[in-house]
Amino acid sequence: MNKINSVSVSHVNRSIWGHLAEREKTLPLVTPLDIYPQFQETRGSWFWESGMAVVEIETVDGIIGHGWCEDGCDATARIIDNHLSRLLVGQDAAEIEGLWDRLFRASLPYGRKGSALHAISAIDIALWDIAGKSVGKPVYELFGGPVRETIPVYASALHPVGHEKVAAEAKAYVADGYQAMKMRFPFGPGDGIDGMRENERHVANVRDAVGDDIEIMADAYMGWDFAYAKKMVRLLEPYRLAWLEEAFLPDDLNSYAKLRQETNIPISGGEHEYTHFGFQQIIEKGAMDILQPDLRRCGGFTVARKIAALAAAAGLNVIPHAYGPVHLHFAQGHTNVPMIEHFPVPCWDELPDVDREPIFHGEPQPSGGYVTMSREPGLGVTVNDKIFT
Ligand SMILES: [Mg+2]
């Protein structure tokens, strides 16, 4: 038995999504607050400050595991410090399934979704890091992987910054080897028929730039409603989208299910959903074709493996939200996780100063649209000390 000796958590003024979170504060895209004129201009008008929590768990044998999650409001770190850590210290670090269940049950009165699950996710990720390091194997091998030699990534950016810039950006991703790419819609129900036409032109422009052999997708970031989406899919069907992402609020599963009946465009979502219970509801409703959990939100590897199993039995693929070591290990260990998201810096932009110091040392980076994993034990990365200062 390898007892947990200590649990500590640090709040860091950085986003786990890297440069995208900072840049998206001023980039055009439709958001769930777009229907309110005072929040229409930019996401930065309502978004929280970038922040993440880094959890460090040390065992009596001296093995240290790290996990992390978003923590823009500094709530996650407090949940761990003020409650969850005392359910972990003195327990066997290898008992990951049981510890997850205890944390979930203990946090039910204030938990189930949101910050409490972010906290449990970070702890779970750290425990899997320890499990891998304990046996000298990468985490994906503990899941039965690798299931493929390399992991395909898709380029996720293409904000509506003007047709010429977007076309050049899309062509640059093809030149870099990406086989798939995702754009953001500029407009929603508050912007009328002109907005709908501009949404269509944005998609048409990307399709035209990349040709027929590249997959293109589009993200509405929860900014539409059913009546609007029903009209939009008619306009979008000729462009052969590989999926239409997060058309509605995460809880509005009836609209997702109805939209699936309206169109042949695959419907995706799930980056704001939590636990296997939440994803089971998506599946039962027939609401989505592709599930997109974020393991740093939904409950960590322990939950994501259950989601992958539910999805496999329902004939669905899982394509996690955002990039990072956690999602790379998940993809490398599960057959129905064919691809993950990557946020390249567009050819017309540059990395913000705040993001020049990497969050991790040893994080695999894509080359030619693919990532090759190492066989380093655990998650195979170390958190960069400099981000704590
Ligand atoms: Mg998304």
Coordinates of C-alpha atoms and ligand atoms in Angstrom, one line a residue:
M1 CA 0.0 0.0 0.0
N2 CA 1.3 3.4 -1.0
K3 CA -0.4 5.8 1.4
I4 CA -1.1 9.4 0.4
N5 CA 1.2 11.6 2.6
S6 CA 0.1 15.1 1.4
V7 CA -2.2 17.0 -0.9
S8 CA -1.4 20.5 -1.9
V9 CA -2.9 22.8 -4.5
S10 CA -1.6 26.0 -6.1
H11 CA -3.6 28.6 -8.0
V12 CA -1.9 29.9 -11.1
N13 CA -2.8 32.9 -13.2
R14 CA -2.7 31.0 -16.5
S15 CA -5.4 29.2 -18.5
I16 CA -5.1 25.4 -19.1
W17 CA -6.2 26.3 -22.6
G18 CA -3.0 28.2 -23.2
H19 CA -3.0 31.3 -25.5
L20 CA -6.5 30.7 -26.8
A21 CA -8.3 31.8 -23.6
E22 CA -6.4 35.2 -23.6
R23 CA -6.7 35.8 -27.3
E24 CA -10.4 34.8 -27.4
K25 CA -11.3 37.6 -25.0
T26 CA -11.0 40.0 -28.0
L27 CA -11.6 37.8 -31.0
P28 CA -15.0 37.8 -32.7
L29 CA -17.2 34.7 -31.9
V30 CA -20.7 34.1 -30.9
T31 CA -21.2 33.2 -27.1
P32 CA -24.1 32.3 -24.8
L33 CA -24.3 36.0 -23.7
D34 CA -24.5 37.3 -27.3
I35 CA -28.2 37.8 -27.0
Y36 CA -27.5 40.7 -24.6
P37 CA -26.2 43.7 -26.5
Q38 CA -23.9 44.9 -23.7
F39 CA -22.0 41.5 -24.0
Q40 CA -22.2 41.1 -27.7
E41 CA -18.9 42.6 -28.7
T42 CA -16.3 40.2 -27.1
R43 CA -16.1 37.2 -24.8
G44 CA -13.9 39.3 -22.6
S45 CA -16.9 41.5 -21.7
W46 CA -18.2 38.7 -19.4
F47 CA -15.4 36.0 -19.1
W48 CA -13.5 35.4 -15.9
E49 CA -9.8 36.0 -15.4
S50 CA -7.6 33.1 -16.7
G51 CA -6.6 30.7 -13.9
M52 CA -5.8 27.1 -13.2
A53 CA -5.3 25.0 -10.1
V54 CA -2.3 22.6 -10.0
V55 CA -2.7 19.7 -7.5
E56 CA 0.4 17.9 -6.1
I57 CA -0.1 14.6 -4.3
E58 CA 2.8 12.9 -2.6
T59 CA 2.9 9.3 -1.3
V60 CA 4.8 8.0 1.7
D61 CA 7.1 6.3 -0.8
G62 CA 8.0 9.7 -2.2
I63 CA 6.1 9.4 -5.5
I64 CA 4.7 12.8 -6.6
G65 CA 1.7 13.1 -9.0
H66 CA 0.4 16.2 -10.6
G67 CA -3.1 17.1 -11.8
W68 CA -4.7 20.3 -12.9
C69 CA -7.9 22.0 -13.9
E70 CA -9.3 25.4 -14.7
D71 CA -9.8 27.7 -11.7
G72 CA -10.6 31.1 -12.9
C73 CA -12.5 32.0 -9.8
D74 CA -10.1 30.4 -7.3
A75 CA -12.9 28.2 -6.1
T76 CA -11.4 24.8 -7.0
A77 CA -8.3 25.3 -4.9
R78 CA -10.5 26.2 -1.9
I79 CA -12.7 23.1 -2.3
I80 CA -9.6 20.9 -2.2
D81 CA -7.9 22.7 0.7
N82 CA -11.1 23.1 2.8
H83 CA -12.7 19.7 2.2
L84 CA -11.4 17.1 -0.3
S85 CA -7.8 16.8 0.9
R86 CA -8.8 15.3 4.3
L87 CA -10.6 12.5 2.5
L88 CA -7.3 11.6 0.7
V89 CA -4.5 11.9 3.2
G90 CA -3.7 8.5 4.7
Q91 CA -5.5 6.6 2.0
D92 CA -4.0 4.2 -0.6
A93 CA -3.1 6.2 -3.7
A94 CA -3.7 3.1 -5.9
E95 CA -7.4 2.9 -4.9
I96 CA -8.4 5.5 -7.6
E97 CA -11.9 4.2 -8.3
G98 CA -12.9 4.1 -4.6
L99 CA -11.3 7.5 -3.9
W100 CA -13.2 9.1 -6.8
D101 CA -16.5 7.7 -5.5
R102 CA -15.8 9.0 -2.0
L103 CA -15.0 12.5 -3.2
F104 CA -18.0 12.6 -5.5
R105 CA -20.4 11.4 -2.7
A106 CA -18.8 13.7 -0.1
S107 CA -19.2 16.8 -2.4
L108 CA -22.8 16.0 -3.5
P109 CA -24.5 18.8 -1.5
Y110 CA -22.5 21.4 -3.4
G111 CA -21.1 19.4 -6.3
R112 CA -22.2 17.1 -9.1
K113 CA -21.1 19.6 -11.8
G114 CA -19.0 22.7 -12.0
S115 CA -16.1 23.6 -9.7
A116 CA -16.4 20.6 -7.4
L117 CA -16.0 18.3 -10.4
H118 CA -13.0 20.4 -11.6
A119 CA -11.4 19.7 -8.2
I120 CA -12.1 16.0 -8.4
S121 CA -10.8 15.9 -12.0
A122 CA -7.5 17.4 -10.9
I123 CA -7.1 15.0 -8.0
D124 CA -8.0 12.0 -10.2
I125 CA -5.4 13.1 -12.9
A126 CA -2.7 13.3 -10.2
L127 CA -3.6 9.8 -8.9
W128 CA -3.3 8.3 -12.4
D129 CA 0.1 10.1 -12.7
I130 CA 1.2 8.4 -9.5
A131 CA -0.2 5.0 -10.7
G132 CA 1.9 5.2 -13.9
K133 CA 5.0 6.3 -12.0
S134 CA 4.6 3.5 -9.5
V135 CA 4.9 0.9 -12.2
G136 CA 7.2 2.9 -14.6
K137 CA 4.6 3.0 -17.4
P138 CA 2.9 5.8 -19.2
V139 CA -0.8 6.3 -18.2
Y140 CA -2.1 5.2 -21.6
E141 CA -0.5 1.7 -21.0
L142 CA -2.6 1.3 -17.8
F143 CA -5.7 1.8 -20.0
G144 CA -4.5 -1.0 -22.4
G145 CA -2.9 1.3 -25.0
P146 CA -1.3 2.4 -27.2
V147 CA -4.1 1.8 -29.6
R148 CA -2.4 3.7 -32.5
E149 CA 1.1 4.8 -33.4
T150 CA 0.3 8.5 -33.6
I151 CA -2.6 10.6 -32.5
P152 CA -4.2 12.9 -35.1
V153 CA -5.0 16.4 -34.0
Y154 CA -7.2 19.0 -35.7
A155 CA -6.5 22.7 -35.9
S156 CA -9.0 24.7 -33.8
A157 CA -9.1 28.4 -34.4
L158 CA -10.4 30.2 -37.6
H159 CA -12.2 33.0 -35.8
P160 CA -14.1 35.2 -38.2
V161 CA -11.4 37.9 -38.5
G162 CA -12.1 38.7 -42.2
H163 CA -12.3 36.4 -45.2
E164 CA -8.8 36.9 -46.6
K165 CA -7.1 36.3 -43.3
V166 CA -9.2 33.3 -42.6
A167 CA -8.6 31.8 -46.0
A168 CA -4.8 32.3 -45.5
E169 CA -5.0 30.7 -42.0
A170 CA -6.9 27.7 -43.3
K171 CA -4.4 27.1 -46.1
A172 CA -1.5 27.4 -43.7
Y173 CA -3.0 24.6 -41.5
V174 CA -3.2 22.4 -44.6
A175 CA 0.4 23.2 -45.4
D176 CA 1.3 22.2 -41.8
G177 CA -0.3 18.8 -42.4
Y178 CA -3.6 19.1 -40.5
Q179 CA -6.3 17.0 -42.1
A180 CA -9.1 18.7 -40.2
M181 CA -9.8 22.1 -38.8
K182 CA -12.5 23.9 -36.8
M183 CA -13.8 27.5 -37.2
R184 CA -15.9 29.7 -34.9
F185 CA -19.3 31.2 -35.9
P186 CA -19.5 35.0 -35.7
F187 CA -23.2 35.4 -35.2
G188 CA -26.3 34.2 -33.4
P189 CA -30.0 34.9 -32.9
G190 CA -29.3 38.6 -32.0
D191 CA -27.9 39.3 -35.4
G192 CA -30.7 38.6 -37.8
I193 CA -30.7 37.3 -41.3
D194 CA -27.5 39.3 -42.2
G195 CA -25.7 37.4 -39.4
M196 CA -27.0 34.0 -40.7
R197 CA -25.6 34.9 -44.2
E198 CA -22.3 35.9 -42.7
N199 CA -22.1 32.6 -40.8
E200 CA -22.6 30.8 -44.1
R201 CA -20.0 32.9 -45.9
H202 CA -17.5 32.1 -43.1
V203 CA -18.0 28.3 -43.6
A204 CA -18.1 28.7 -47.4
N205 CA -14.8 30.6 -47.3
V206 CA -13.0 27.9 -45.3
R207 CA -14.4 25.1 -47.5
D208 CA -13.3 27.0 -50.6
A209 CA -9.8 27.6 -49.2
V210 CA -9.1 24.0 -48.2
G211 CA -10.9 22.1 -51.0
D212 CA -12.9 18.9 -50.6
D213 CA -10.3 16.6 -49.0
I214 CA -10.0 18.3 -45.7
E215 CA -12.5 17.9 -42.8
I216 CA -14.0 21.2 -41.6
M217 CA -16.0 21.8 -38.5
A218 CA -17.7 24.7 -36.9
D219 CA -18.4 25.8 -33.2
A220 CA -21.4 27.9 -32.1
Y221 CA -20.1 28.0 -28.4
M222 CA -23.6 27.7 -26.9
G223 CA -24.7 30.8 -28.7
W224 CA -27.7 29.6 -30.7
D225 CA -31.3 28.5 -30.1
F226 CA -33.3 25.8 -31.8
A227 CA -35.3 28.0 -34.3
Y228 CA -32.0 29.7 -35.4
A229 CA -30.1 26.5 -35.7
K230 CA -32.9 24.9 -37.7
K231 CA -32.5 27.6 -40.3
M232 CA -28.7 27.6 -40.1
V233 CA -28.3 23.9 -40.9
R234 CA -30.2 24.3 -44.1
L235 CA -27.7 27.0 -45.2
L236 CA -24.7 24.9 -44.0
E237 CA -25.5 21.5 -45.4
P238 CA -23.8 22.0 -48.8
Y239 CA -20.4 22.5 -47.2
R240 CA -20.1 19.0 -45.7
L241 CA -19.2 19.9 -42.1
A242 CA -17.7 17.0 -40.1
W243 CA -19.7 18.3 -37.1
L244 CA -21.6 21.3 -35.7
E245 CA -20.4 21.9 -32.1
E246 CA -22.3 23.2 -29.1
A247 CA -25.2 24.9 -30.8
F248 CA -27.1 25.2 -27.6
L249 CA -26.7 25.6 -23.8
P250 CA -25.4 22.3 -22.3
D251 CA -28.6 21.5 -20.5
D252 CA -30.8 22.0 -23.5
L253 CA -30.6 18.4 -24.7
N254 CA -34.1 18.5 -26.3
S255 CA -32.8 21.1 -28.8
Y256 CA -29.7 19.0 -29.5
A257 CA -31.9 15.9 -30.1
K258 CA -34.4 17.8 -32.3
L259 CA -31.6 19.3 -34.4
R260 CA -30.2 15.8 -35.0
Q261 CA -33.5 15.0 -36.6
E262 CA -33.4 18.1 -38.8
T263 CA -30.0 17.7 -40.5
N264 CA -27.4 15.3 -41.8
I265 CA -24.6 17.4 -40.2
P266 CA -23.2 15.4 -37.2
I267 CA -24.1 17.2 -33.9
S268 CA -21.4 17.4 -31.2
G269 CA -21.0 18.8 -27.7
G270 CA -20.2 17.9 -24.1
E271 CA -17.2 20.2 -23.1
H272 CA -19.4 21.7 -20.4
E273 CA -21.0 18.3 -19.3
Y274 CA -20.0 16.4 -16.2
T275 CA -19.6 12.7 -15.1
H276 CA -20.8 9.5 -16.7
F277 CA -24.3 10.3 -15.5
G278 CA -24.4 13.5 -17.6
F279 CA -23.1 11.8 -20.7
Q280 CA -25.5 8.9 -20.3
Q281 CA -28.3 11.5 -20.5
I282 CA -26.9 12.8 -23.8
I283 CA -26.7 9.3 -25.2
E284 CA -30.2 8.3 -23.9
K285 CA -31.7 11.4 -25.5
G286 CA -30.0 10.7 -28.8
A287 CA -28.8 14.3 -28.5
M288 CA -25.3 14.0 -30.1
D289 CA -23.2 12.1 -32.7
I290 CA -19.9 13.0 -31.1
L291 CA -19.1 13.4 -27.4
Q292 CA -16.5 16.1 -26.4
P293 CA -15.7 15.8 -22.7
D294 CA -12.9 17.8 -21.1
L295 CA -11.2 15.5 -18.7
R296 CA -10.1 18.4 -16.6
R297 CA -13.8 19.2 -16.0
C298 CA -15.9 16.1 -16.3
G299 CA -14.2 14.1 -13.5
G300 CA -10.8 13.0 -14.8
F301 CA -9.6 9.8 -16.4
T302 CA -11.8 7.7 -14.1
V303 CA -15.0 9.3 -15.5
A304 CA -13.7 9.6 -19.1
R305 CA -13.1 5.9 -19.3
K306 CA -16.7 5.3 -18.3
I307 CA -17.8 7.9 -20.9
A308 CA -15.7 6.1 -23.6
A309 CA -17.3 2.8 -22.7
L310 CA -20.9 4.2 -22.8
A311 CA -20.0 5.9 -26.1
A312 CA -18.5 2.6 -27.6
A313 CA -21.7 0.7 -26.7
A314 CA -23.8 3.4 -28.3
G315 CA -21.6 3.5 -31.5
L316 CA -20.3 7.0 -30.8
N317 CA -16.8 8.5 -31.0
V318 CA -15.3 10.7 -28.2
I319 CA -13.2 13.7 -29.3
P320 CA -12.1 15.5 -26.2
H321 CA -12.3 19.3 -25.8
A322 CA -8.9 21.1 -26.1
Y323 CA -5.3 20.0 -26.1
G324 CA -2.9 18.7 -23.4
P325 CA -1.1 15.7 -21.9
V326 CA -4.3 14.4 -20.2
H327 CA -6.2 14.2 -23.5
L328 CA -3.3 12.7 -25.3
H329 CA -3.0 9.8 -22.8
F330 CA -6.8 9.3 -23.0
A331 CA -6.7 9.1 -26.8
Q332 CA -3.8 6.8 -26.9
G333 CA -5.6 4.4 -24.6
H334 CA -9.1 4.2 -26.2
T335 CA -10.1 3.0 -29.6
N336 CA -13.1 5.3 -30.0
V337 CA -11.1 8.5 -29.4
P338 CA -9.9 9.0 -33.0
M339 CA -8.5 12.6 -32.7
I340 CA -8.0 15.5 -30.3
E341 CA -8.2 19.3 -30.5
H342 CA -5.2 21.5 -30.9
F343 CA -5.0 25.3 -30.7
P344 CA -2.3 26.5 -33.1
V345 CA -1.4 30.2 -33.2
P346 CA -2.8 31.5 -36.5
C347 CA -0.4 32.7 -39.2
W348 CA -1.7 36.3 -38.8
D349 CA -1.2 36.4 -35.0
E350 CA 1.6 35.7 -32.5
L351 CA 1.8 34.1 -29.0
P352 CA 0.8 36.6 -26.2
D353 CA 3.7 37.4 -23.8
V354 CA 1.8 35.8 -20.9
D355 CA 1.9 32.4 -22.6
R356 CA 5.6 32.4 -23.6
E357 CA 6.6 30.4 -20.5
P358 CA 5.2 26.8 -21.1
I359 CA 2.9 25.3 -18.4
F360 CA 4.6 21.9 -18.8
H361 CA 8.1 20.6 -19.6
G362 CA 8.0 17.5 -21.8
E363 CA 4.5 18.1 -23.3
P364 CA 4.4 16.4 -26.8
Q365 CA 3.6 18.8 -29.6
P366 CA 2.0 18.0 -32.9
S367 CA 4.0 17.7 -36.1
G368 CA 2.4 17.4 -39.5
G369 CA -1.0 17.1 -37.8
Y370 CA 0.0 14.2 -35.6
V371 CA 1.4 13.7 -32.1
T372 CA 3.8 10.9 -31.1
M373 CA 3.8 9.9 -27.5
S374 CA 6.8 9.1 -25.4
R375 CA 7.0 6.1 -23.0
E376 CA 7.8 8.3 -20.0
P377 CA 6.1 7.0 -16.8
G378 CA 2.9 8.6 -15.6
L379 CA 1.8 11.6 -17.6
G380 CA 5.3 12.1 -18.8
V381 CA 5.4 15.9 -18.1
T382 CA 6.6 18.1 -15.3
V383 CA 4.9 21.3 -14.3
N384 CA 7.1 24.3 -15.1
D385 CA 8.1 25.9 -11.7
K386 CA 8.1 29.3 -13.3
I387 CA 4.4 29.5 -13.8
F388 CA 3.9 29.6 -10.0
T389 CA 5.7 33.0 -9.6
Ligands
MG1 MG -15.9 24.0 -28.3

